[in-house]
Coordinates of C-alpha atoms in Angstrom, one line a residue:
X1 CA 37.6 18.1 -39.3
X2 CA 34.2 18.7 -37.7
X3 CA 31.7 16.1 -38.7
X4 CA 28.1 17.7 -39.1
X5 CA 25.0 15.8 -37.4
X6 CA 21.9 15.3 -38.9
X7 CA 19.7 18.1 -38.3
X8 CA 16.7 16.1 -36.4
X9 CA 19.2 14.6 -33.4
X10 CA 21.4 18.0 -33.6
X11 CA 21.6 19.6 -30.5
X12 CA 20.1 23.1 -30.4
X13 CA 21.6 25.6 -28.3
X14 CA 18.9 28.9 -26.9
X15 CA 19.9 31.7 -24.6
X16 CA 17.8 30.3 -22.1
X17 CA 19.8 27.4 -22.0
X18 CA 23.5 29.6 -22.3
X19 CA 21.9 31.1 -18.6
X20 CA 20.8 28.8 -16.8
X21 CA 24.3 26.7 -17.1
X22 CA 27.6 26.3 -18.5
X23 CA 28.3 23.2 -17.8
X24 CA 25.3 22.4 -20.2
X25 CA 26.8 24.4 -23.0
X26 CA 27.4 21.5 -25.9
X27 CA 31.0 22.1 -26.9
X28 CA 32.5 21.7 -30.7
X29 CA 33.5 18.2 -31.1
X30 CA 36.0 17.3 -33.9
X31 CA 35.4 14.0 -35.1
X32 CA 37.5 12.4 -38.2
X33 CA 35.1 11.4 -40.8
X34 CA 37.8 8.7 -41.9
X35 CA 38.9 7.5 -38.4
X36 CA 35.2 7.3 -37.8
X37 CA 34.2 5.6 -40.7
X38 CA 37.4 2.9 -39.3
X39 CA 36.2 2.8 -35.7
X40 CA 32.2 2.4 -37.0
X41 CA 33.7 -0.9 -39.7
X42 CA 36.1 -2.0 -36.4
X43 CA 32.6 -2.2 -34.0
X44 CA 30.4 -3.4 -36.8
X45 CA 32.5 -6.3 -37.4
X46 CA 33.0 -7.2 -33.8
X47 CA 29.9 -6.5 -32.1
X48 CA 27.2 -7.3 -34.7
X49 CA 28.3 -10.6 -35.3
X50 CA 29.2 -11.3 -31.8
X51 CA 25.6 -9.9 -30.5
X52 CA 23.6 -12.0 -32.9
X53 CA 24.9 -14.9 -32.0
X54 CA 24.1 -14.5 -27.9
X55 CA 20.6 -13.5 -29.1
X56 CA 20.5 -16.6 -31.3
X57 CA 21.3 -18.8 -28.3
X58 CA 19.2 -16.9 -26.4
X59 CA 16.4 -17.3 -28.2
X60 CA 17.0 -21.0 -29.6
X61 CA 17.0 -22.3 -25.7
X62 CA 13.7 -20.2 -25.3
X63 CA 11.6 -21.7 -28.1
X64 CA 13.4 -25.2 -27.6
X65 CA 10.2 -26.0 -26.0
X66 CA 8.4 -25.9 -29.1
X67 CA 10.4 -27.9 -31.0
X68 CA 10.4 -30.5 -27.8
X69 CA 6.7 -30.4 -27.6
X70 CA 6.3 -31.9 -31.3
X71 CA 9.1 -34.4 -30.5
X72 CA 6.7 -35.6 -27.2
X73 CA 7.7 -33.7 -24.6
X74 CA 4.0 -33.7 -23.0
X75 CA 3.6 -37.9 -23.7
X76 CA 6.7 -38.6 -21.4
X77 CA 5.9 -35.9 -18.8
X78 CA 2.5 -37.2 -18.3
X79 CA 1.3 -33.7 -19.2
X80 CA -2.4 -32.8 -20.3
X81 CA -4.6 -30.2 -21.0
X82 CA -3.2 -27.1 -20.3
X83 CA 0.2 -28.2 -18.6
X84 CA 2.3 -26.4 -21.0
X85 CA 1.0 -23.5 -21.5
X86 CA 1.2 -22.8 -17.7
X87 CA 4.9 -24.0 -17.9
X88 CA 5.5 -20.8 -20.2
X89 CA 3.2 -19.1 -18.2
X90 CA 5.9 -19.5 -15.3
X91 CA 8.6 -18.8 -17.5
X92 CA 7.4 -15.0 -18.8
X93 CA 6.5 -14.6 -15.4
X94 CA 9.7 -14.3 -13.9
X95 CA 11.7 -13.2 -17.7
X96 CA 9.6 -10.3 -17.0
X97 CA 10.5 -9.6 -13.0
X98 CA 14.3 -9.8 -14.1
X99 CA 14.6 -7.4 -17.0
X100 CA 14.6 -4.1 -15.6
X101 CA 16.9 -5.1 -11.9
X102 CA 19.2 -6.7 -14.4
X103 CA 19.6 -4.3 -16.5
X104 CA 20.7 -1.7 -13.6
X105 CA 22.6 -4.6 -12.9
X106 CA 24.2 -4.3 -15.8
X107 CA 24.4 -1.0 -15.7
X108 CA 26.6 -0.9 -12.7
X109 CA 28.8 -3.9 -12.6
X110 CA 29.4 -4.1 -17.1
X111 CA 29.1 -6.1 -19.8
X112 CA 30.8 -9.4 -17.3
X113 CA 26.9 -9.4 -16.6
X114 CA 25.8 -10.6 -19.7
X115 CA 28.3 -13.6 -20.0
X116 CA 26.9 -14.6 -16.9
X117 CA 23.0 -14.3 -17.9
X118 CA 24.5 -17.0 -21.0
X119 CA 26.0 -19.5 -19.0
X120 CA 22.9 -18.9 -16.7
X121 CA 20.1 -20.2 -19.3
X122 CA 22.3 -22.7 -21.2
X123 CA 23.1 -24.6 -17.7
X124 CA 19.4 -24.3 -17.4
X125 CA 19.2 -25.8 -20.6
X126 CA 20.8 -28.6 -19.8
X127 CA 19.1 -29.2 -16.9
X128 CA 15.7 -29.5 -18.7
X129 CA 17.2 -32.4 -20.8
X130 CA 17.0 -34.6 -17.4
X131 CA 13.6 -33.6 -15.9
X132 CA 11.2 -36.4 -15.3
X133 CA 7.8 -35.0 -14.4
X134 CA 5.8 -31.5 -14.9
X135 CA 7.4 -29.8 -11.5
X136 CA 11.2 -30.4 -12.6
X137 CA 9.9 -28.9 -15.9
X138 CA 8.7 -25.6 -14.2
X139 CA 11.6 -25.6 -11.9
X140 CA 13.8 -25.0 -15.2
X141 CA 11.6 -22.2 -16.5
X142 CA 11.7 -20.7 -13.7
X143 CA 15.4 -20.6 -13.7
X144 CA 15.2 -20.1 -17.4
X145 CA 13.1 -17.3 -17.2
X146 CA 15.2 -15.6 -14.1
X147 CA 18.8 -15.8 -16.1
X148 CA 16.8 -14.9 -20.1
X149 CA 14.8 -11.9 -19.4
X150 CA 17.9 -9.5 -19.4
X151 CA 19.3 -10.4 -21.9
X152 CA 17.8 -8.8 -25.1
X153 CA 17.9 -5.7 -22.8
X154 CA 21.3 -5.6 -22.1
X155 CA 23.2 -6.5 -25.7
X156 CA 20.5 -2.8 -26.8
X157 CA 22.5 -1.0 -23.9
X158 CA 25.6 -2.0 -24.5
X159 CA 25.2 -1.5 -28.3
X160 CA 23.5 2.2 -27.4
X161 CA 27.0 2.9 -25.7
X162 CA 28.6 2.8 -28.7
X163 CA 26.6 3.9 -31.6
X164 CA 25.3 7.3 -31.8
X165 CA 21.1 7.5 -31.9
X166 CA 20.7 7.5 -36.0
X167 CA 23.0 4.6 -36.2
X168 CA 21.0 2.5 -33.7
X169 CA 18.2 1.2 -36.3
X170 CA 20.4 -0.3 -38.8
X171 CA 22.6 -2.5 -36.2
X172 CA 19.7 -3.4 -33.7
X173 CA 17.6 -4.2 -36.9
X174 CA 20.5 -6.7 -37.7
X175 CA 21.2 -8.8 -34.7
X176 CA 17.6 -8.0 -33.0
X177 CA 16.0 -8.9 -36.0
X178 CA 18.4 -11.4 -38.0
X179 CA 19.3 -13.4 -34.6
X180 CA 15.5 -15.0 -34.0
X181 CA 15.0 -15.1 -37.7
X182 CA 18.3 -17.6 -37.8
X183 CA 17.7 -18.8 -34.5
X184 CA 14.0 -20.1 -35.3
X185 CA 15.3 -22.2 -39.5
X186 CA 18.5 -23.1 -37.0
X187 CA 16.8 -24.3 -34.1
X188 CA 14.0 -26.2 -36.5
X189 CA 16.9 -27.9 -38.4
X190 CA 19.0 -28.3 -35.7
X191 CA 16.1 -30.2 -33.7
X192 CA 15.2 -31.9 -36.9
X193 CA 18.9 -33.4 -37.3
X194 CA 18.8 -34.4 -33.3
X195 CA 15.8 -36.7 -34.1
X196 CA 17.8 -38.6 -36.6
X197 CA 20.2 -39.2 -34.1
X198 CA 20.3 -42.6 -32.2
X199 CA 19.5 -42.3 -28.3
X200 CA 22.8 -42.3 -26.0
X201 CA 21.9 -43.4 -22.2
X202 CA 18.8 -41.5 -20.8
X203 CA 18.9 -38.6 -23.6
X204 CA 16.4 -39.8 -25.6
X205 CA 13.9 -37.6 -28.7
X206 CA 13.6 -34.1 -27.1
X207 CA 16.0 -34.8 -24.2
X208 CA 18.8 -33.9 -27.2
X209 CA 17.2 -30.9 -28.5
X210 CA 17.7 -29.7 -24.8
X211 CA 21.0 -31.0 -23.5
X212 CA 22.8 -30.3 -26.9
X213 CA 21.4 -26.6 -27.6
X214 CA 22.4 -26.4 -24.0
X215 CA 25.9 -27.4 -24.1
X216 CA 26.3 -25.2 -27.1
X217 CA 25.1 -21.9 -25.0
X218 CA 27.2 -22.8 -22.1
X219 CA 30.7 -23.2 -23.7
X220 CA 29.6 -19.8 -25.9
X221 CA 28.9 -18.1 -22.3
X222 CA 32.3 -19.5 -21.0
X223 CA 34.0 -17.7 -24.2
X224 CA 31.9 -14.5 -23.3
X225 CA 33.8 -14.3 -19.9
X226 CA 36.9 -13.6 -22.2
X227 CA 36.0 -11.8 -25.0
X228 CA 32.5 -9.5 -24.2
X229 CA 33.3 -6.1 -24.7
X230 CA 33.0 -3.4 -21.8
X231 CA 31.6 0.2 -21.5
X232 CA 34.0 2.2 -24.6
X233 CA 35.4 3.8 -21.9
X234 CA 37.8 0.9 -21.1
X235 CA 37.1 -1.5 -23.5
X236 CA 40.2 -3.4 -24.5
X237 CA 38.8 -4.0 -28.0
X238 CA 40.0 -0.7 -29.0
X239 CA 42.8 1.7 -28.3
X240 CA 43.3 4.4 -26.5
X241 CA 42.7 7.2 -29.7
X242 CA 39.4 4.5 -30.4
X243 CA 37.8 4.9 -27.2
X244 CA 38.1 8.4 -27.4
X245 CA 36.1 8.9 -30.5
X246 CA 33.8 6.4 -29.4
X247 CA 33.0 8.8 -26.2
X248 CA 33.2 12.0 -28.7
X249 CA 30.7 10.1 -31.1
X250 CA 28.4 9.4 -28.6
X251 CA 28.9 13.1 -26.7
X252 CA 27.8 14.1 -29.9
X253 CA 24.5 13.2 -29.9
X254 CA 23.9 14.5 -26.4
X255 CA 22.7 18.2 -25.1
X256 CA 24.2 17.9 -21.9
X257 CA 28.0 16.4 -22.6
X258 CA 29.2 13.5 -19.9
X259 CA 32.1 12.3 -21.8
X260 CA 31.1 9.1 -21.1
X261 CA 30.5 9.2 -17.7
X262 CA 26.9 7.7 -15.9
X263 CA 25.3 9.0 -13.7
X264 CA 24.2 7.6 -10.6
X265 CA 21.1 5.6 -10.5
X266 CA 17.8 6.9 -8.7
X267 CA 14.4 5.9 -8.4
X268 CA 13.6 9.3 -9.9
X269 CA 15.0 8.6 -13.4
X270 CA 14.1 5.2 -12.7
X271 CA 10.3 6.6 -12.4
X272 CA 11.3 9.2 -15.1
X273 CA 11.6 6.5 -18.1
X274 CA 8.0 5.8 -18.3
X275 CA 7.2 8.6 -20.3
X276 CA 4.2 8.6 -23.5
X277 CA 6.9 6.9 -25.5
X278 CA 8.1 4.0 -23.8
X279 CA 4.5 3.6 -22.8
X280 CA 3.3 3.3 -26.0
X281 CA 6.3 1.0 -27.3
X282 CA 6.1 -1.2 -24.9
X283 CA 2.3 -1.6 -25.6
X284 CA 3.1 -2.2 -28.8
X285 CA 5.9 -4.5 -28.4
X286 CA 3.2 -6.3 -26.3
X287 CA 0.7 -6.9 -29.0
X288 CA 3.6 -7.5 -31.9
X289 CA 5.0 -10.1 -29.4
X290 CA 1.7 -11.7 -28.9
X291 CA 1.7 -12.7 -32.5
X292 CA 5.6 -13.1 -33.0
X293 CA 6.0 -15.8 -29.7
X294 CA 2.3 -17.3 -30.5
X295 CA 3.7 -18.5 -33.9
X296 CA 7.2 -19.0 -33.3
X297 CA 6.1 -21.0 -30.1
X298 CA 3.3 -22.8 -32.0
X299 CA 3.9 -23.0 -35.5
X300 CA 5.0 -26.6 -35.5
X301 CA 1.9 -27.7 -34.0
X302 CA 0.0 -25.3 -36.8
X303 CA 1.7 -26.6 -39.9
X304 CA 1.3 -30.3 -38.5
X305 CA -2.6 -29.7 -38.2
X306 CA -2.2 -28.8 -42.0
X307 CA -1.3 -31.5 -43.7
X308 CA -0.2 -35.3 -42.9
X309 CA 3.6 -34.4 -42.4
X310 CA 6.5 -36.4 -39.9
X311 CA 7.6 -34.7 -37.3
X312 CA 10.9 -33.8 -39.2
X313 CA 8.9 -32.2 -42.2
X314 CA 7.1 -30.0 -39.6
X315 CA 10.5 -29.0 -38.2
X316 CA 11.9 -28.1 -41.7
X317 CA 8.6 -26.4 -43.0
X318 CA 9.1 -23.9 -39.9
X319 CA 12.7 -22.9 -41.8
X320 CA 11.4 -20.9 -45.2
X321 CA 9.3 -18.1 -42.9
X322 CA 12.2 -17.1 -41.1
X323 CA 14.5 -17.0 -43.7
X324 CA 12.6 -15.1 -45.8
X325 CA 12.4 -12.7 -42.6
X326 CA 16.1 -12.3 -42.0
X327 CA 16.2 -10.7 -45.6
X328 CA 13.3 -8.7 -45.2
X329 CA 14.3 -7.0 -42.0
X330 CA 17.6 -6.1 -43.4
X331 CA 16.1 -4.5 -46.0
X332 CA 13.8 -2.5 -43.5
X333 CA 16.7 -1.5 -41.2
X334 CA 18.3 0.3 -43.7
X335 CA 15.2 1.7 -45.2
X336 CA 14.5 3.3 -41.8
X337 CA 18.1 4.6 -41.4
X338 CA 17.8 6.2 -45.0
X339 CA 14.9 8.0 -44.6
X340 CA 15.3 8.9 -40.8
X341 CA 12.2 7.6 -40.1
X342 CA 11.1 4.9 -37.2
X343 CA 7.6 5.1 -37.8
X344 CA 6.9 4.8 -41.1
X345 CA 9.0 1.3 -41.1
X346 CA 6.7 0.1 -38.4
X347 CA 3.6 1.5 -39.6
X348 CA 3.6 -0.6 -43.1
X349 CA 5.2 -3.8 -41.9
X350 CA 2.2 -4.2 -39.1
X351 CA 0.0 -3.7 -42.2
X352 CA 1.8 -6.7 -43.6
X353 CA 0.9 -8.4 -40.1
X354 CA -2.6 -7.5 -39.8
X355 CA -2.9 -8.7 -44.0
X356 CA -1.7 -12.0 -43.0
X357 CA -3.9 -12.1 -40.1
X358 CA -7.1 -12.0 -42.4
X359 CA -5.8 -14.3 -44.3
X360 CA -5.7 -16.9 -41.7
X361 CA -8.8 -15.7 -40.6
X362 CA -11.1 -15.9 -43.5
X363 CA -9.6 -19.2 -45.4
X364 CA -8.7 -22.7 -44.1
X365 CA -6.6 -23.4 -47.5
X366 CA -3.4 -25.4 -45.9
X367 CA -1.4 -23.3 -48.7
X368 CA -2.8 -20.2 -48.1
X369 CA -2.6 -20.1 -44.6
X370 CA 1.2 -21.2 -45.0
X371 CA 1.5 -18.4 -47.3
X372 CA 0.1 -16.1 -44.3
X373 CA 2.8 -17.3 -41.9
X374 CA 5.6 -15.5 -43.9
X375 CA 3.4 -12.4 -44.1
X376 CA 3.3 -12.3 -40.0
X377 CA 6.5 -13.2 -39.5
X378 CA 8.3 -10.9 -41.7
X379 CA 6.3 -7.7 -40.3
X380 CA 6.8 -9.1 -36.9
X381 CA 10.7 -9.7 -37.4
X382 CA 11.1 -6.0 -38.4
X383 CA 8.2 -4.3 -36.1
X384 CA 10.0 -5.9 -32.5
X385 CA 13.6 -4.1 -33.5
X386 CA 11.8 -1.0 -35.0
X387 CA 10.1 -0.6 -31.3
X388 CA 12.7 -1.0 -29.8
X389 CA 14.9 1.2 -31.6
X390 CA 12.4 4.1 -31.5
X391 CA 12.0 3.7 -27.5
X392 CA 16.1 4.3 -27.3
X393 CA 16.6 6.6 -29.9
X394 CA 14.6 8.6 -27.5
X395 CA 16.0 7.8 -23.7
X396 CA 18.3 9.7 -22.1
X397 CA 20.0 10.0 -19.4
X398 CA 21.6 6.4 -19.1
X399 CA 19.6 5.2 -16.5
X400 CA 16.6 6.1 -18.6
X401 CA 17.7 3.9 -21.4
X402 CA 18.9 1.6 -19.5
X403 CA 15.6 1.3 -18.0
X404 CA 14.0 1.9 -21.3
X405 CA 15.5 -0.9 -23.2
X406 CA 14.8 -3.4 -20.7
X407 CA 10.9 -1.9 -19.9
X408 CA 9.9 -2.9 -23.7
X409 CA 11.6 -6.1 -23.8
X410 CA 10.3 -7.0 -20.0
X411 CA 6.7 -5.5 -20.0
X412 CA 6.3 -6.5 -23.6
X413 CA 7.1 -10.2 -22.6
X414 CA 3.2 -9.7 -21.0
X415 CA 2.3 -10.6 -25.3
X416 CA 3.7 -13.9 -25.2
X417 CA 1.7 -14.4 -22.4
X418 CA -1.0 -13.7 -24.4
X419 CA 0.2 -16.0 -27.1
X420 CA 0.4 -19.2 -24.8
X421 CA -3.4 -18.9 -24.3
X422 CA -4.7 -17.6 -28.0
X423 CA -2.9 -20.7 -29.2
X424 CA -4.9 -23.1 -27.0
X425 CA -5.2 -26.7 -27.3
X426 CA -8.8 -26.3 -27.4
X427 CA -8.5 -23.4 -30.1
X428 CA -7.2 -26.6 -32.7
X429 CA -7.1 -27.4 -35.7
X430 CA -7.7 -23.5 -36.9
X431 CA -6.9 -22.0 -34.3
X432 CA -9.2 -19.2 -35.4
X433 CA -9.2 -17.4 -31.5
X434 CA -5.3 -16.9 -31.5
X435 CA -6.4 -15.7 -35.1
X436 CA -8.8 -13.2 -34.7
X437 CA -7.0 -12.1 -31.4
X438 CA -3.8 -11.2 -33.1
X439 CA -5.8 -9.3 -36.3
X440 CA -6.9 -6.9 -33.2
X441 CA -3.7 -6.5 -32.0
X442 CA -1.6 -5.6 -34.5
X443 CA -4.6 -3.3 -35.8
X444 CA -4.3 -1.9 -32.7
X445 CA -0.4 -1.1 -33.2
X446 CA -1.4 0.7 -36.4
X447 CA -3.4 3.0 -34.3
X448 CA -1.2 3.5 -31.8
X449 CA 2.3 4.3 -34.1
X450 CA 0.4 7.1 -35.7
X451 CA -0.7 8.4 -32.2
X452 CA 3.0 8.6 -31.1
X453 CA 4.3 10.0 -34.6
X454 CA 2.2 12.8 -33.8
X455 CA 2.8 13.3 -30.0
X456 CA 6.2 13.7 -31.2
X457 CA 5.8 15.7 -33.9
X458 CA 3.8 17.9 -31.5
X459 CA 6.3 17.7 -28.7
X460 CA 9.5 18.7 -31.1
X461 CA 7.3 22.0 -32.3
X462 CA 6.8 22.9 -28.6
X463 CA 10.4 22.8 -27.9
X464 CA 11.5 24.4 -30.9
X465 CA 9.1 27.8 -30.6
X466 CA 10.9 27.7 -26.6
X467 CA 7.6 26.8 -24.6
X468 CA 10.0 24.0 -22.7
X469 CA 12.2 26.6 -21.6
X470 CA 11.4 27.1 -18.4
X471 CA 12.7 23.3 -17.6
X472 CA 15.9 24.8 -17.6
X473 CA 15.2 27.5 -14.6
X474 CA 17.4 27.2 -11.5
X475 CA 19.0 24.2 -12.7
X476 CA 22.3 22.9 -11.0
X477 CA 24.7 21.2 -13.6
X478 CA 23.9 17.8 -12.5
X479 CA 20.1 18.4 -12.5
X480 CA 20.5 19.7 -16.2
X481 CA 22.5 16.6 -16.7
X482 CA 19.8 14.4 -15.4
X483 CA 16.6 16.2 -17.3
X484 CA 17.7 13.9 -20.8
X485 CA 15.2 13.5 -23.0
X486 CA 13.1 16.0 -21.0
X487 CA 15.7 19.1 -21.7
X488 CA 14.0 21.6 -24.0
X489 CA 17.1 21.3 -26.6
X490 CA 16.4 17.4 -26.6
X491 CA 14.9 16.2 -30.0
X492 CA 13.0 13.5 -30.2
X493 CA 13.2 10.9 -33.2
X494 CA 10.3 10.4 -35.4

């Protein structure tokens, strides 16, 4: 029994297209609505929970530094001034000089990849438990940064393997957005409940945070050898009949059918994926990641300047925001998967950022300015997956999205960057310059989500009255296969 797709990702088929190659012809593909509805319960009970988890670890090792740095990291390293913020500094640096390579890498050798990247930063980890002066400290985040930066990137391609393009928002929204939302209350609590612990040996205050939440990572990276799950085409998590839908689900959503099949990679499609969209979700991701990584890094250190609280009570007051965030985005996800709508998701939720961005700006109420910090991070929690959902939801061939969905993470690492110096040392108590600077940005996002709702808009009326036809003209099969997001029948999601 045919299953019907919605009409905004259904491929449509012209004359011009039916000439210039059969190969390129999209073929009826009969899909059991129940055997679907099994195989989507099957992944979502396997994958989501498993992909959360890598990206809590993943992020949970990243931020660690934060939590360290109230715990006096800087007092025992002899660090001043601006020591740490150059030490994430380095780390971004190279996070974003790995993303895309490892992603091909990815790409090419399979999911094995990814269980490697894990035990990678949770070795590293562990290694920054023992460091004893400001260059071992950059040495790990260095190494940190090398074995991190692909791996938000790859768990979006793998997912996009196996989900078909309307499905995307709803999962990524879960373990992209749930995972740093649990990782941030986790990693505050969990830090919180290492201070309480006595010293053992050398591993004393932050030492634990690092050589604990490292050891944690490692073993879960050891596990991932076993149990990650490969391209559908072979994976052993499902059968033979599975992976056959699975190919016939995702063929379905595509104008040029590969049953599963990449192509090979080429600097051309490499070139290719920087089209108006990614451009403008990466820039995006750059400015919602500014404000996301600038509180998540520093909100410790603003919630202490707010009040006379321990160290553990600064740890645990960093718990509510995120929570509250993990509910919200859920909600968001599948508001955006009911109405078939990416934009409008991320349009209002950077609202909600840019509200609690005058708040902070124009009160210095300890309450208020609290308050503010669930306003940003609940917009931020569901802005980052929206991006990134929109940017693959609208890449093809493979290589593009694989190149896509490690361009936004990678590039868009440039905002955290930017965080590390708008939250300056200098900048404290009020921190009013990170402030202001993050009340342009995300108005900025505002701006630049209705810009790209349009261009698409725009773009999908120009294909549909034919004036992308001649794309198509002298075409080989494999050329046809390659144009992706760029063929004429190709419908971009708004």
């Amino acid at each position: 029994m045919a299953q019907n797709i919605e009409e905004n990702l259904e491929p449509r088929v012209g004359d011009s297209r039916e000439k210039a190659s059969v190969a390129s012809t999209p073929v009826s593909v009969d899909i059991d609505p129940e055997a679907e509805r099994r195989l989507l319960k099957k992944l979502d009970w396997v994958l989501l929970p498993l992909f959360t988890a890598i990206y809590c670890c993943n992020f949970i090792d990243r931020t660690s530094i934060g939590n360290a740095r109230v715990a006096g990291l800087e007092q025992d390293l002899g660090m001043h001034g601006y020591d740490l913020n150059i030490a994430l500094v380095v780390f971004y640096i190279f996070y974003i000089a790995s993303d895309i390579p490892s992603n091909l890498l990815l790409k090419h050798w399979g999911s094995t990849w990814l269980a490697f990247l894990v035990i990678g930063f949770g070795a590293v980890s562990i290694g920054a438990a023992f460091v004893h002066n400001l260059g071992g400290l950059m040495a790990t985040r260095v190494f940190l940064g090398l074995t991190e930066g692909g791996t938000l990137s790859a768990l979006v391609y793998i997912i996009s393997r196996y989900y078909r393009r309307h499905e995307l928002v709803l999962r990524i929204g879960i373990f992209f957005g749930v995972a740093p939302t649990i990782a941030g209350a986790f990693g505050g609590l969990l830090a919180s409940g290492l201070l309480k612990v006595p010293d053992f040996g050398g591993v004393k205050t932050w030492r634990k945070i690092f050589l604990i939440e490292g050891l944690i990572t490692t073993v879960f990276g050891l596990v991932l050898l076993l149990i990650v799950p490969e391209d559908p085409s072979k994976s052993r998590l499902l059968s033979v009949a599975q992976r056959q839908l699975a190919l016939a689900r995702i063929d379905a959503d595509q104008v040029v059918k590969t049953h599963g099949r990449k192509e090979k990679t080429t600097l051309k499609l490499v070139l290719r994926s920087f089209n108006f969209i990614t451009i403008a979700c990466t820039i995006c991701y750059v400015f919602i990641n500014m404000s996301f990584q600038g509180l998540s890094l520093f909100m410790p250190s603003v919630i202490r300047t707010q009040g006379n609280y321990t160290t553990i009570e600064v740890q645990l007051r960093t718990v509510p925001p995120y929570v509250a965030s993990a509910v919200w985005v859920c909600i968001n996800a599948y508001i955006s998967a009911r109405i078939k709508s990416r934009s409008i998701p991320l349009f209002y939720n950077t609202v909600i950022m840019v509200v609690g961005y005058i708040i902070s700006v124009t009160t210095r109420n300890s309450k208020a300015r609290y308050a503010s910090c669930f306003l940003v991070m609940m917009g931020a929690t569901v802005a980052g997956p929206m991006i990134m959902t929109w940017g693959t939801d609208n890449a093809a061939p493979d290589t593009v999205r694989a190149v896509t969905t490690a361009a936004i993470p990678g590039f868009g690492a440039v905002g955290a960057i930017l965080a590390v110096w708008t939250y300056a040392p200098t900048d404290a108590p009020d921190y009013r310059r990170g402030n202001l600077s993050n009340l342009a940005a995300t108005s900025t996002v505002c701006v630049i989500v209705i810009v790209t709702a349009l261009y698409i808009r725009w773009e999908n009326r120009k294909r549909e009255r034919g004036e992308r036809n001649e794309r198509l003209e002298g075409k080989t099969a494999e050329e046809l296969e390659h144009l992706g997001c760029y063929h004429p029948e190709f419908r971009y999601q708004i």
